[in-house]
């Protein structure tokens, strides 16, 4: 029972980190109907920036989030203004191709700057654990999970308790009506895209401690994040959080009780099984194809 509880806690902590990154991806889709294939590339870019801050300046990687996140926010805003805004109303396939190409460009830039060798962020507490009531919780995962929850809480406050949050919800539900009451939907879209990328940036700073990474790691991450978002329901932040927690627990339990080699496959099998029963995801809503393409 103790082992099961420990694995459950580790899975939930991991799921919290996944939720942070996936939340940004589903937020962008929920407001803009844009599937950002470059989301994983921005996450890995944030991990490399965090690595440099830790390796060169000695800044703790979790504290470096206060630097990494604003930097990635600005990159997201510029990306939207320069690349995404001109084709935002184009068919969804256009933005998928655009962001996929952007992911390749970011991957190449990271390879030129940091090289293609495996990189890891190893702060002093990376190999330390807390012992409590027979449980052993790695400090890196515990700290990372708590920071992810904190950032998600800040994002939730922004979305539910501020004027910007109300504008975002209005733009997501009915852009035309939002324009009529004075909300500049184009400006809101730019902020949403930047916020979503910033969430990926914060997630990248944390995942850089938990996993080694190379520029090409973004393929694994975008596959994982898309699976989480689809599992939870496209456009649903609560769904992304639920899907991420389930995904993290499934990975951890599979690794502990089946085999680490199956830890990646089993969560995807769960996604497939859920979608066979509920195609719109756990908390998603059915949407007409013509509405998605609007």
Short mmCIF file of N, CA and C in Angstrom, two decimals, residues 1-11 132-137 249 252-258:
data_model
loop_
_atom_site.label_atom_id
_atom_site.label_comp_id
_atom_site.label_asym_id
_atom_site.label_seq_id
_atom_site.Cartn_x
_atom_site.Cartn_y
_atom_site.Cartn_z
N UNK A 1 0.83 -1.21 0.00
CA UNK A 1 0.00 0.00 0.00
C UNK A 1 0.86 1.26 0.00
N UNK A 2 1.94 1.23 0.75
CA UNK A 2 2.84 2.39 0.80
C UNK A 2 3.45 2.65 -0.56
N UNK A 3 3.85 1.56 -1.24
CA UNK A 3 4.44 1.71 -2.57
C UNK A 3 3.42 2.28 -3.55
N UNK A 4 2.19 1.79 -3.47
CA UNK A 4 1.14 2.30 -4.36
C UNK A 4 0.89 3.78 -4.10
N UNK A 5 0.81 4.17 -2.85
CA UNK A 5 0.57 5.57 -2.50
C UNK A 5 1.70 6.45 -2.98
N UNK A 6 2.93 5.96 -2.83
CA UNK A 6 4.08 6.74 -3.29
C UNK A 6 4.03 6.94 -4.80
N UNK A 7 3.74 5.87 -5.54
CA UNK A 7 3.66 5.99 -7.00
C UNK A 7 2.50 6.89 -7.42
N UNK A 8 1.41 6.83 -6.68
CA UNK A 8 0.27 7.69 -6.98
C UNK A 8 0.65 9.16 -6.79
N UNK A 9 1.33 9.48 -5.70
CA UNK A 9 1.75 10.86 -5.45
C UNK A 9 2.73 11.33 -6.52
N UNK A 10 3.67 10.46 -6.89
CA UNK A 10 4.63 10.83 -7.94
C UNK A 10 3.92 11.07 -9.26
N UNK A 11 2.92 10.23 -9.55
CA UNK A 11 2.17 10.42 -10.78
C UNK A 11 1.39 11.72 -10.79
N UNK A 132 8.89 10.54 4.54
CA UNK A 132 7.78 10.85 5.44
C UNK A 132 6.82 9.66 5.47
N UNK A 133 6.63 9.12 6.66
CA UNK A 133 5.68 8.01 6.87
C UNK A 133 5.92 6.86 5.90
N UNK A 134 7.18 6.56 5.68
CA UNK A 134 7.52 5.46 4.79
C UNK A 134 7.52 5.82 3.33
N UNK A 135 7.20 7.06 3.00
CA UNK A 135 7.20 7.51 1.61
C UNK A 135 8.49 8.26 1.30
N UNK A 136 8.97 8.13 0.09
CA UNK A 136 10.15 8.84 -0.36
C UNK A 136 9.78 9.65 -1.60
N UNK A 137 9.81 10.96 -1.45
CA UNK A 137 9.43 11.85 -2.54
C UNK A 137 10.65 12.63 -3.02
N UNK A 249 -0.30 9.77 -13.83
CA UNK A 249 -0.49 8.59 -12.99
C UNK A 249 -0.33 7.32 -13.81
N UNK A 252 3.39 6.67 -14.46
CA UNK A 252 4.11 6.25 -13.25
C UNK A 252 3.73 4.84 -12.84
N UNK A 253 2.44 4.53 -12.86
CA UNK A 253 1.99 3.20 -12.46
C UNK A 253 2.48 2.13 -13.43
N UNK A 254 2.46 2.45 -14.71
CA UNK A 254 2.94 1.49 -15.71
C UNK A 254 4.41 1.21 -15.52
N UNK A 255 5.18 2.27 -15.29
CA UNK A 255 6.61 2.10 -15.09
C UNK A 255 6.91 1.27 -13.84
N UNK A 256 6.10 1.46 -12.79
CA UNK A 256 6.36 0.77 -11.53
C UNK A 256 5.88 -0.68 -11.53
N UNK A 257 4.72 -0.94 -12.15
CA UNK A 257 4.10 -2.25 -12.01
C UNK A 257 4.12 -3.10 -13.28
N UNK A 258 4.43 -2.50 -14.41
CA UNK A 258 4.50 -3.28 -15.65
C UNK A 258 5.95 -3.30 -16.14
#
